[in-house]
Every structure is written in C-alpha cells, then in structure tokens.
Amino acid sequence: MNSVPPMADIDLRRASLCQLLHWLAAGRVQAKALSEVYLSAIERINPQLNAYVTLSPVALLREQAQMAEYRRRDGVIGRLDGIPIAIKDNFDVAGWPTRSGLPTGRVPEYDAHVVARLRASGAVLTGKTNMDEGALGAVTDNPHYGPTHNPHRQGYTAGGSSGGAAAAVAAGLAVAAIGSDSLGSIRIPASYCGVFALKPTQGEISTRGMTPAARWLDTVGLIARSVDDLTVLLQVLAGYDADDPRSRRRRVALSPPDWEPGKLRCGVLSNLPDRGVQPDVIALFDATLAKLDRELGERRNVDFEDWDFPRARRAGLLLMEAEMQRTFEMQLADTEHPVSPRFRQMIDYAARKSAVDYADADRVLDTAALKMRRLFAQIDVLVTPTTPQGAFPLDGPVPDSQADLTSFANLAGCPAVSIPMGTLPDGMPVGLQLVGARGSDLRLLELAAVWSATLDAAPEYPIPV
C-alpha cells in the first residue's frame, strides 16, 4: 500500500524546500502549479501582511515556472528548479527597483551575485520584501511602505531589518527568502516569526549587488522552514567571487563533517538576567537545554564578563550609520522625496562623531574576532537565546536590546544559526541561536538539524487562507 498522501491532501505552502524538491523531481508537483499556489496566496494575503513591497510581474513569474518545467523535461535540472524564493529589497534584481526601504532608489541593469546564482539554479523569484529604512532597525515598521505584521499575530512586529522576508516564509508566501544580516537582521525576525535562519561566515556568500550597510559586518542571510533547507541554499550560494573584496577563497565544505555528540564542547551563555534577557525567555531557554541534555556533550558556562554587549552593538551601529552617509548620499540630499526624520537623525548622529570615535568602534571588530578565536579553541559551539524577548506590538516601545545577542557574530565574522526554541506564554515564538567558529557553517547546520529534530519546536506555521 502506498503510504504517501495524495497531493490534493497536502498544503504546498506548508512544505519545506527539500520536500518540494523531492516532489518536483518525482513529478508529483509541477513548477507551474506550485507557482500558481504561491501567486494566489500572495495576491490574497500580502495586502494585510505587507511582507512584499515589489511583486514579480505575473507573466514573468509564470515564465520562470514554465522554463523550470522545460528544463526538467529536457533533463537539465537546476538545484532549485521551480522553487519560489523572495528577495529582500536591498539586493539588486535586474529590472526591479532597489530602494533598500527608502522612498526612492534605482533600477539596476544586473542581478546581485546571489540573485544570479538563484536564477542559474532555477529558482522562481516571487518579489522583493519589506525592510527597515536603510536596514537601520529591527522592527520593519517602514515609514514609506508601512509595517510588516507578524504572521502569528496581526499588529505585532515581524522583527527586522529582514522582517518582510521572515514573514513571507512563515506565512507561506515564499518557500525561502534571501535577506541581509549586519547585526542580526535575519536572526531577529526568524526568532520572532518562528522560522530558521543562517548568517554564514563573513565572505562565504558574495555581497556584490547588495546595498551595503557596513561592509565588514554585512552578510547575505538565508531564511527557510528547516535546517536542511538552509543547507541546500548555502551549498547553492556559497563560493568565491573575484569581484567582491571580502569574498573568501577557502570555502566551507559542501558536505557536512562527521559529528559525535559525546565529544561536543558546548558553551552556554550565562548571566542572562544581566544581559537584559526577559524572564520568560530565560525559562524557555533553560527548558530547551534540559531537553537537549544528551546532545550537549560537555557543557561549559560562558560568562563573557569582559564583553559589554550593548556597547559592542552600539559600535556596530555607529559603523553602519557612518557608511550609510556615503551609501545613501543621493537619497539624503533628495528634498522632494525625503527620508524619515528618524533615519536622518541616526545618520546625522554619525556625522557628528570624531575620527577617534570611529577608530574605537572599528577596534571592537578586532577585539570580537580575537575573543571568538580564543573561545572556539575551548568550545565547539556557543548557545544563546536568539533574542532577549519575543515579538512586541508595533505601536509599543522598541527594546534597545534586540540585537545584543546577535551582533557579536557579525563583529567577529562568525556563522550563526537560529532555530525555533518554542513559544512564550503569550503564544509568540522565540529562537535558539548557535554560533560557531569561522568556516564551521555546515558543522553548525548539522548540529542545528539534530537539535531541531529533538526539540520539534517549530510553531504551527500560521498559514492564512
């Protein structure tokens, strides 16, 4: 007897990327039918969710899906053939506007490196997602394009700055999404929306064609519905780019290494109340570690007593604000389509700082890199909550601490994964963060896959009808 359910009984919008690839390869799903499912959902649901700010023209989306079917018929199959994927609005897509959350932008002639790789692999681009203005924020309450709502609760933040990307994946409006992460911009929304995210090692995926926020902090980020999905995306997108000065020549291995749980040295961030982590998040974190007890190997507390998390986050923010004076020079001078007062205030703050202030902020990167190098000589993985809190109302106060637990991975150039940890008493999800040494991306993903299977904590995706 065939135990595989008929496709009529399966909601394709709940399926993972890997499941869909299997069904497409087996002929149980056609790329055109899959794209129509997502197109219909986007048309119905995006007006309320506001995950997308630019939609792929319907004819173009259908053409992409049709081409995927032609390639499959001819036996020339890309790794992501027929998979609907969303792109954050700070990546260039040829012929589509790149605004980076600002009121105006430009229409590029060429794709960003990561977009070109997606196209070459057969992905179907669904549109560009909402974000904080200039990527300066972690709420995605954009003054020009409106807020993105958390799919788990209308009126709550999806996080940011890649909030539209995470919301689209959680709500079944994209199978996966490409975002950017400079201080936590994919991991924060992944935590709030209950999805999976990877910030790769600095330079592992080329940032060419991505609007820079702070070049030494920027990474391309991946959002999906499972760890296996993240692994596939990394294998497709990673690689050396001679036209990106920060691109790594030594890539992570394309197959994960062997991993023995008993030999794992697991560092657990301690003193969480002193880090501003909310009590309900601490309680869930402790319960999560208890569930993972057999997989933690040798557990070691890491106190980071000599590391000022808020100061480090502010240093990274200053570097971003400083670089954006140049990145958005034309938009800042545009009086007909002005940026928001908040964005201008943040940029003006950086303009008033001295060269010594910038030098001090830049030194934080070296300090972070050395600290993490020494730390990962003693442990294999560092575990923390992804965010100190869960999602909060869009019309409420914004916590200063949102990026305190995520920013040090950017400052040190390390890979970090966020997986769902469970839900808080108010029913909103929150994530568990795994941080590894530079270049350990696939080892980290392998570990995250094991832990995710043990926890089985991904919330029921709030797929609106």
Short mmCIF file of C-alpha atoms in Angstrom, two decimals:
data_model
loop_
_atom_site.label_atom_id
_atom_site.label_comp_id
_atom_site.label_asym_id
_atom_site.label_seq_id
_atom_site.Cartn_x
_atom_site.Cartn_y
_atom_site.Cartn_z
CA MET A 1 0.00 0.00 0.00
CA ASN A 2 1.25 3.49 -0.83
CA SER A 3 1.55 5.45 2.43
CA VAL A 4 2.34 8.73 0.67
CA PRO A 5 -0.68 11.03 0.90
CA PRO A 6 -2.15 12.29 -2.37
CA MET A 7 -1.04 15.79 -3.30
CA ALA A 8 -4.63 17.01 -3.03
CA ASP A 9 -4.35 16.43 0.72
CA ILE A 10 -1.09 18.37 1.10
CA ASP A 11 -0.86 22.12 1.61
CA LEU A 12 2.10 23.03 -0.58
CA ARG A 13 2.55 26.29 1.34
CA ARG A 14 3.46 24.34 4.49
CA ALA A 15 6.04 22.20 2.73
CA SER A 16 9.77 22.73 3.15
CA LEU A 17 12.12 23.46 0.29
CA CYS A 18 13.58 19.95 0.48
CA GLN A 19 10.12 18.33 0.43
CA LEU A 20 9.15 20.35 -2.62
CA LEU A 21 12.38 19.48 -4.43
CA HIS A 22 11.62 15.79 -3.85
CA TRP A 23 8.05 16.11 -5.10
CA LEU A 24 9.12 18.13 -8.14
CA ALA A 25 11.76 15.54 -9.02
CA ALA A 26 9.21 12.73 -8.65
CA GLY A 27 6.71 14.54 -10.86
CA ARG A 28 4.13 14.74 -8.07
CA VAL A 29 4.18 18.56 -8.28
CA GLN A 30 4.65 20.73 -11.35
CA ALA A 31 6.55 24.02 -11.15
CA LYS A 32 3.69 25.90 -12.82
CA ALA A 33 1.14 24.59 -10.33
CA LEU A 34 3.43 25.42 -7.42
CA SER A 35 3.97 28.96 -8.63
CA GLU A 36 0.21 29.45 -9.04
CA VAL A 37 -0.35 28.36 -5.43
CA TYR A 38 2.12 30.97 -4.20
CA LEU A 39 0.94 33.65 -6.60
CA SER A 40 -2.64 33.24 -5.43
CA ALA A 41 -1.59 33.34 -1.78
CA ILE A 42 0.49 36.49 -2.26
CA GLU A 43 -2.36 38.27 -4.01
CA ARG A 44 -4.80 37.38 -1.20
CA ILE A 45 -2.66 37.78 1.89
CA ASN A 46 0.08 40.31 1.22
CA PRO A 47 -2.26 43.33 1.44
CA GLN A 48 -2.80 42.52 5.13
CA LEU A 49 0.66 41.17 5.98
CA ASN A 50 2.72 43.63 3.88
CA ALA A 51 5.65 41.27 3.50
CA TYR A 52 6.34 42.28 -0.11
CA VAL A 53 6.93 45.79 -1.45
CA THR A 54 7.60 44.72 -5.05
CA LEU A 55 5.93 41.74 -6.70
CA SER A 56 7.24 39.84 -9.67
CA PRO A 57 5.10 40.61 -12.72
CA VAL A 58 2.63 37.74 -13.07
CA ALA A 59 3.72 36.96 -16.62
CA LEU A 60 7.39 36.85 -15.57
CA LEU A 61 6.69 34.59 -12.60
CA ARG A 62 4.75 32.18 -14.80
CA GLU A 63 7.51 32.28 -17.42
CA GLN A 64 10.10 31.36 -14.77
CA ALA A 65 7.98 28.39 -13.70
CA GLN A 66 7.40 27.31 -17.31
CA MET A 67 11.14 27.41 -18.01
CA ALA A 68 11.73 25.20 -14.96
CA GLU A 69 9.33 22.64 -16.43
CA TYR A 70 11.06 22.78 -19.82
CA ARG A 71 14.45 22.18 -18.18
CA ARG A 72 13.09 19.27 -16.17
CA ARG A 73 11.56 17.74 -19.31
CA ASP A 74 14.92 18.06 -21.08
CA GLY A 75 16.82 16.60 -18.13
CA VAL A 76 18.74 19.83 -17.41
CA ILE A 77 17.67 20.43 -13.82
CA GLY A 78 18.90 23.21 -11.56
CA ARG A 79 19.35 22.64 -7.83
CA LEU A 80 16.39 24.94 -7.00
CA ASP A 81 14.33 24.46 -10.16
CA GLY A 82 10.77 25.72 -9.64
CA ILE A 83 11.19 26.85 -6.01
CA PRO A 84 9.55 30.24 -5.18
CA ILE A 85 12.06 32.43 -3.33
CA ALA A 86 11.71 36.02 -2.07
CA ILE A 87 14.47 38.66 -2.12
CA LYS A 88 14.97 41.48 0.39
CA ASP A 89 14.70 44.95 -1.12
CA ASN A 90 18.40 45.78 -0.64
CA PHE A 91 19.53 43.26 -3.30
CA ASP A 92 19.71 44.14 -6.98
CA VAL A 93 17.33 42.28 -9.27
CA ALA A 94 17.75 43.40 -12.88
CA GLY A 95 14.79 45.50 -13.96
CA TRP A 96 13.24 45.74 -10.47
CA PRO A 97 13.67 48.82 -8.25
CA THR A 98 16.20 48.59 -5.41
CA ARG A 99 15.08 51.03 -2.71
CA SER A 100 16.52 49.46 0.47
CA GLY A 101 13.50 50.70 2.37
CA LEU A 102 13.99 54.34 1.32
CA PRO A 103 11.44 56.39 -0.65
CA THR A 104 13.50 56.30 -3.85
CA GLY A 105 16.14 54.08 -5.36
CA ARG A 106 17.33 52.89 -8.73
CA VAL A 107 16.57 50.18 -11.28
CA PRO A 108 19.73 48.09 -11.77
CA GLU A 109 20.77 46.53 -15.06
CA TYR A 110 22.35 43.49 -13.43
CA ASP A 111 21.47 41.00 -10.73
CA ALA A 112 23.28 40.84 -7.42
CA HIS A 113 25.67 37.89 -7.27
CA VAL A 114 23.33 35.91 -5.02
CA VAL A 115 20.34 36.62 -7.29
CA ALA A 116 22.31 35.49 -10.34
CA ARG A 117 23.12 32.23 -8.56
CA LEU A 118 19.47 31.72 -7.67
CA ARG A 119 18.44 32.26 -11.29
CA ALA A 120 21.15 29.88 -12.51
CA SER A 121 19.83 27.24 -10.11
CA GLY A 122 16.28 27.60 -11.47
CA ALA A 123 14.63 29.43 -8.56
CA VAL A 124 11.41 31.36 -9.24
CA LEU A 125 11.74 34.91 -7.87
CA THR A 126 8.46 35.99 -6.27
CA GLY A 127 9.26 39.61 -5.39
CA LYS A 128 11.16 41.90 -3.03
CA THR A 129 10.38 42.06 0.66
CA ASN A 130 9.82 44.91 3.09
CA MET A 131 12.58 46.03 5.43
CA ASP A 132 13.54 48.76 7.87
CA GLU A 133 14.55 52.01 6.21
CA GLY A 134 18.15 51.59 5.08
CA ALA A 135 18.35 48.38 7.18
CA LEU A 136 18.70 50.59 10.26
CA GLY A 137 16.28 48.90 12.62
CA ALA A 138 14.85 45.59 13.78
CA VAL A 139 11.09 46.19 13.60
CA THR A 140 10.21 46.55 9.85
CA ASP A 141 7.82 49.39 10.56
CA ASN A 142 8.76 51.24 7.40
CA PRO A 143 7.67 54.91 7.23
CA HIS A 144 7.32 54.78 3.42
CA TYR A 145 5.88 51.32 2.76
CA GLY A 146 4.14 50.56 6.03
CA PRO A 147 4.76 47.91 8.69
CA THR A 148 5.11 44.20 8.11
CA HIS A 149 2.89 42.29 10.53
CA ASN A 150 3.97 39.15 12.33
CA PRO A 151 2.06 36.23 10.78
CA HIS A 152 1.45 34.83 14.27
CA ARG A 153 -0.34 37.97 15.43
CA GLN A 154 -1.55 40.99 13.48
CA GLY A 155 -0.25 44.25 14.93
CA TYR A 156 2.98 42.69 16.23
CA THR A 157 6.42 43.21 14.74
CA ALA A 158 7.98 40.62 12.46
CA GLY A 159 11.42 41.84 13.55
CA GLY A 160 13.98 43.32 11.21
CA SER A 161 15.53 44.51 9.28
CA SER A 162 14.61 41.45 7.15
CA GLY A 163 11.11 41.33 8.62
CA GLY A 164 9.33 41.02 5.29
CA ALA A 165 11.49 38.03 4.32
CA ALA A 166 10.80 36.13 7.56
CA ALA A 167 7.09 36.95 7.49
CA ALA A 168 6.79 35.76 3.88
CA VAL A 169 8.33 32.37 4.73
CA ALA A 170 6.32 31.92 7.94
CA ALA A 171 3.02 32.84 6.24
CA GLY A 172 3.51 30.61 3.21
CA LEU A 173 4.16 33.43 0.73
CA ALA A 174 7.64 32.10 -0.17
CA VAL A 175 9.38 28.78 0.32
CA ALA A 176 12.58 30.56 1.36
CA ALA A 177 13.96 34.07 1.35
CA ILE A 178 17.24 35.92 0.97
CA GLY A 179 17.93 38.68 3.47
CA SER A 180 20.90 40.58 4.83
CA ASP A 181 22.40 40.44 8.30
CA SER A 182 24.71 43.14 9.66
CA LEU A 183 23.91 42.96 13.39
CA GLY A 184 21.23 40.26 13.46
CA SER A 185 18.84 41.30 10.71
CA ILE A 186 17.80 37.80 9.66
CA ARG A 187 18.10 36.03 13.01
CA ILE A 188 15.94 38.54 14.90
CA PRO A 189 12.94 38.20 12.54
CA ALA A 190 13.47 34.43 12.33
CA SER A 191 13.23 34.32 16.13
CA TYR A 192 10.06 36.42 16.21
CA CYS A 193 8.38 34.58 13.31
CA GLY A 194 9.36 31.03 14.28
CA VAL A 195 11.42 30.15 11.20
CA PHE A 196 15.01 29.03 10.55
CA ALA A 197 17.88 31.35 9.59
CA LEU A 198 21.59 31.21 8.81
CA LYS A 199 24.08 34.06 8.95
CA PRO A 200 27.07 32.49 7.18
CA THR A 201 30.73 33.11 7.86
CA GLN A 202 31.72 36.59 6.69
CA GLY A 203 32.54 36.41 2.97
CA GLU A 204 31.15 32.91 2.44
CA ILE A 205 28.42 34.27 0.14
CA SER A 206 29.30 37.27 -2.00
CA THR A 207 27.57 40.54 -1.10
CA ARG A 208 28.19 42.08 -4.53
CA GLY A 209 24.99 43.78 -5.64
CA MET A 210 23.70 44.14 -2.09
CA THR A 211 23.29 47.70 -0.81
CA PRO A 212 26.00 48.00 1.87
CA ALA A 213 25.11 48.85 5.44
CA ALA A 214 28.59 48.26 6.89
CA ARG A 215 30.82 46.26 4.59
CA TRP A 216 32.80 44.48 7.32
CA LEU A 217 29.59 43.45 9.09
CA ASP A 218 27.34 42.66 6.13
CA THR A 219 26.44 39.10 5.21
CA VAL A 220 23.87 37.55 2.93
CA GLY A 221 21.37 35.76 5.17
CA LEU A 222 19.13 32.77 4.48
CA ILE A 223 15.61 32.14 5.84
CA ALA A 224 13.71 28.88 5.40
CA ARG A 225 11.42 26.34 7.08
CA SER A 226 14.05 23.77 8.06
CA VAL A 227 17.76 23.38 8.69
CA ASP A 228 18.05 21.09 5.67
CA ASP A 229 16.62 23.90 3.53
CA LEU A 230 19.32 26.26 4.81
CA THR A 231 21.99 23.71 3.96
CA VAL A 232 20.78 23.41 0.36
CA LEU A 233 20.66 27.18 -0.03
CA LEU A 234 24.18 27.58 1.37
CA GLN A 235 25.56 24.95 -0.98
CA VAL A 236 23.96 26.73 -3.95
CA LEU A 237 25.01 30.25 -2.99
CA ALA A 238 28.43 29.90 -1.32
CA GLY A 239 31.56 30.42 -3.37
CA TYR A 240 34.42 32.74 -4.17
CA ASP A 241 33.64 35.92 -6.11
CA ALA A 242 36.71 37.68 -7.52
CA ASP A 243 34.73 40.93 -7.77
CA ASP A 244 33.92 41.02 -4.05
CA PRO A 245 36.94 42.14 -1.98
CA ARG A 246 35.61 40.38 1.12
CA SER A 247 34.83 37.08 -0.59
CA ARG A 248 36.53 34.05 0.99
CA ARG A 249 38.83 31.88 -1.12
CA ARG A 250 38.60 28.98 1.33
CA ARG A 251 35.01 27.79 1.27
CA VAL A 252 33.19 25.65 3.79
CA ALA A 253 32.96 22.01 2.80
CA LEU A 254 29.99 21.18 0.59
CA SER A 255 29.18 18.09 2.64
CA PRO A 256 28.91 18.17 6.43
CA PRO A 257 31.67 16.58 8.52
CA ASP A 258 31.15 13.71 10.92
CA TRP A 259 29.86 14.85 14.30
CA GLU A 260 29.94 12.89 17.55
CA PRO A 261 27.57 14.21 20.24
CA GLY A 262 29.64 12.80 23.09
CA LYS A 263 32.69 14.81 22.04
CA LEU A 264 30.86 18.11 21.65
CA ARG A 265 32.06 21.01 23.78
CA CYS A 266 29.02 23.22 24.19
CA GLY A 267 29.36 26.73 25.61
CA VAL A 268 26.19 28.16 27.13
CA LEU A 269 25.88 31.90 27.67
CA SER A 270 25.31 32.51 31.37
CA ASN A 271 24.23 35.53 33.42
CA LEU A 272 21.25 36.05 31.13
CA PRO A 273 19.38 38.38 33.51
CA ASP A 274 22.40 40.69 33.41
CA ARG A 275 22.17 40.64 29.60
CA GLY A 276 18.64 42.02 29.65
CA VAL A 277 17.03 38.72 28.64
CA GLN A 278 13.40 38.58 29.72
CA PRO A 279 12.46 36.03 32.40
CA ASP A 280 10.04 34.11 30.15
CA VAL A 281 12.79 33.74 27.51
CA ILE A 282 15.24 32.52 30.18
CA ALA A 283 12.71 29.96 31.41
CA LEU A 284 12.19 28.63 27.88
CA PHE A 285 15.96 28.61 27.24
CA ASP A 286 16.57 26.57 30.41
CA ALA A 287 13.80 24.14 29.48
CA THR A 288 15.28 23.81 25.99
CA LEU A 289 18.74 22.98 27.33
CA ALA A 290 17.16 20.35 29.57
CA LYS A 291 15.54 18.71 26.52
CA LEU A 292 18.88 18.78 24.71
CA ASP A 293 20.87 17.42 27.64
CA ARG A 294 22.02 14.27 25.82
CA GLU A 295 23.13 16.24 22.78
CA LEU A 296 25.06 18.95 24.62
CA GLY A 297 28.13 16.81 25.27
CA GLU A 298 30.47 18.61 27.65
CA ARG A 299 28.58 21.71 28.76
CA ARG A 300 30.54 24.78 29.79
CA ASN A 301 29.17 28.09 31.03
CA VAL A 302 30.45 31.14 29.14
CA ASP A 303 30.00 34.35 31.10
CA PHE A 304 31.54 36.99 28.76
CA GLU A 305 32.24 39.10 31.85
CA ASP A 306 34.66 41.33 29.96
CA TRP A 307 32.33 41.82 26.99
CA ASP A 308 29.87 44.71 27.02
CA PHE A 309 27.07 43.52 24.73
CA PRO A 310 25.23 46.88 24.45
CA ARG A 311 28.49 48.78 23.84
CA ALA A 312 29.52 46.34 21.12
CA ARG A 313 26.12 46.62 19.47
CA ARG A 314 26.34 50.42 19.55
CA ALA A 315 29.82 50.28 18.00
CA GLY A 316 28.48 48.21 15.13
CA LEU A 317 25.56 50.58 14.71
CA LEU A 318 27.92 53.57 14.52
CA LEU A 319 29.90 51.87 11.74
CA MET A 320 26.65 51.28 9.85
CA GLU A 321 25.46 54.86 10.30
CA ALA A 322 28.82 56.19 9.15
CA GLU A 323 28.93 54.10 5.98
CA MET A 324 25.34 54.98 5.12
CA GLN A 325 26.32 58.64 4.82
CA ARG A 326 28.05 57.57 1.61
CA THR A 327 25.74 54.71 0.58
CA PHE A 328 22.61 56.89 0.65
CA GLU A 329 24.23 60.21 -0.23
CA MET A 330 21.80 60.93 -3.08
CA GLN A 331 18.68 59.96 -1.11
CA LEU A 332 19.75 62.09 1.86
CA ALA A 333 20.04 65.10 -0.46
CA ASP A 334 16.63 64.48 -2.08
CA THR A 335 14.23 67.06 -0.63
CA GLU A 336 11.36 66.07 -2.92
CA HIS A 337 11.28 62.50 -1.56
CA PRO A 338 12.81 62.90 1.91
CA VAL A 339 13.95 60.11 4.16
CA SER A 340 12.22 59.83 7.52
CA PRO A 341 13.25 62.13 10.40
CA ARG A 342 14.36 59.08 12.42
CA PHE A 343 16.66 57.84 9.66
CA ARG A 344 18.16 61.29 9.12
CA GLN A 345 18.67 61.69 12.87
CA MET A 346 20.64 58.44 13.03
CA ILE A 347 22.82 59.40 10.07
CA ASP A 348 23.35 62.91 11.45
CA TYR A 349 24.44 61.39 14.76
CA ALA A 350 27.25 59.57 12.98
CA ALA A 351 28.23 62.74 11.13
CA ARG A 352 28.87 64.45 14.47
CA LYS A 353 31.23 61.77 15.75
CA SER A 354 35.01 62.15 15.57
CA ALA A 355 37.61 60.05 13.79
CA VAL A 356 38.65 58.71 17.20
CA ASP A 357 35.08 57.52 17.80
CA TYR A 358 35.18 55.58 14.53
CA ALA A 359 38.59 54.13 15.35
CA ASP A 360 37.29 52.97 18.72
CA ALA A 361 34.26 51.37 17.08
CA ASP A 362 36.44 49.68 14.47
CA ARG A 363 38.68 48.20 17.16
CA VAL A 364 35.65 46.40 18.58
CA LEU A 365 35.75 44.19 15.47
CA ASP A 366 39.32 43.09 16.19
CA THR A 367 38.52 42.52 19.85
CA ALA A 368 35.48 40.43 18.94
CA ALA A 369 37.40 38.35 16.40
CA LEU A 370 40.19 37.59 18.87
CA LYS A 371 37.75 36.80 21.66
CA MET A 372 35.82 34.36 19.49
CA ARG A 373 39.02 32.75 18.18
CA ARG A 374 40.14 32.07 21.75
CA LEU A 375 36.66 30.95 22.77
CA PHE A 376 36.37 28.41 19.96
CA ALA A 377 39.72 26.92 20.90
CA GLN A 378 37.89 25.79 24.06
CA ILE A 379 34.38 25.03 22.77
CA ASP A 380 32.74 23.90 19.52
CA VAL A 381 29.51 25.87 19.67
CA LEU A 382 28.13 28.78 21.69
CA VAL A 383 24.42 28.64 22.53
CA THR A 384 22.23 31.61 23.44
CA PRO A 385 18.65 32.74 23.02
CA THR A 386 18.47 34.45 19.63
CA THR A 387 16.68 37.48 21.05
CA PRO A 388 16.24 38.74 24.62
CA GLN A 389 12.48 38.99 24.03
CA GLY A 390 9.70 37.80 21.77
CA ALA A 391 7.79 39.92 19.27
CA PHE A 392 6.08 43.02 20.65
CA PRO A 393 3.29 45.32 19.45
CA LEU A 394 4.15 47.59 16.55
CA ASP A 395 2.66 50.54 18.40
CA GLY A 396 4.62 49.85 21.60
CA PRO A 397 8.11 50.78 22.77
CA VAL A 398 11.03 49.22 20.89
CA PRO A 399 13.60 47.45 23.12
CA ASP A 400 17.19 48.67 22.73
CA SER A 401 18.48 45.15 23.34
CA GLN A 402 17.08 43.37 20.27
CA ALA A 403 20.49 42.84 18.65
CA ASP A 404 22.59 42.44 21.81
CA LEU A 405 22.85 38.63 21.46
CA THR A 406 23.21 38.55 17.67
CA SER A 407 25.62 41.39 16.89
CA PHE A 408 28.81 39.79 18.21
CA ALA A 409 28.67 37.10 15.49
CA ASN A 410 28.79 39.88 12.89
CA LEU A 411 31.55 41.74 14.69
CA ALA A 412 33.64 38.55 14.78
CA GLY A 413 32.66 37.30 11.30
CA CYS A 414 31.33 34.00 12.68
CA PRO A 415 28.45 31.89 11.37
CA ALA A 416 25.25 31.73 13.43
CA VAL A 417 22.03 29.75 13.09
CA SER A 418 18.64 30.50 14.64
CA ILE A 419 16.16 27.64 15.09
CA PRO A 420 12.73 27.76 16.76
CA MET A 421 13.00 27.18 20.52
CA GLY A 422 9.27 27.13 21.28
CA THR A 423 6.64 29.66 22.26
CA LEU A 424 6.42 32.09 25.15
CA PRO A 425 3.42 32.31 27.50
CA ASP A 426 1.81 34.86 25.16
CA GLY A 427 1.94 32.32 22.31
CA MET A 428 4.67 34.08 20.32
CA PRO A 429 7.73 32.14 19.11
CA VAL A 430 11.34 32.81 20.01
CA GLY A 431 14.58 31.33 18.69
CA LEU A 432 17.64 29.45 19.89
CA GLN A 433 20.98 30.68 18.48
CA LEU A 434 24.01 28.51 17.71
CA VAL A 435 27.28 30.34 16.96
CA GLY A 436 30.37 28.61 15.59
CA ALA A 437 33.95 29.38 14.59
CA ARG A 438 34.62 30.94 11.20
CA GLY A 439 34.20 28.38 8.44
CA SER A 440 32.17 25.95 10.56
CA ASP A 441 28.90 26.70 8.77
CA LEU A 442 27.98 23.16 7.74
CA ARG A 443 29.08 21.65 11.04
CA LEU A 444 26.84 24.20 12.74
CA LEU A 445 23.94 23.33 10.44
CA GLU A 446 24.41 19.61 11.08
CA LEU A 447 24.25 20.23 14.82
CA ALA A 448 21.24 22.53 14.40
CA ALA A 449 19.45 19.79 12.44
CA VAL A 450 19.99 17.26 15.24
CA TRP A 451 18.84 19.69 17.91
CA SER A 452 15.86 20.84 15.86
CA ALA A 453 14.69 17.25 15.46
CA THR A 454 14.99 16.68 19.21
CA LEU A 455 13.15 19.87 20.12
CA ASP A 456 10.47 19.65 17.40
CA ALA A 457 9.70 23.23 18.49
CA ALA A 458 8.81 24.94 15.21
CA PRO A 459 5.41 26.55 15.73
CA GLU A 460 2.49 25.60 13.55
CA TYR A 461 3.03 27.95 10.66
CA PRO A 462 0.22 30.48 10.64
CA ILE A 463 -0.72 29.89 7.02
CA PRO A 464 -3.60 32.30 6.33
CA VAL A 465 -6.19 31.23 3.79
#
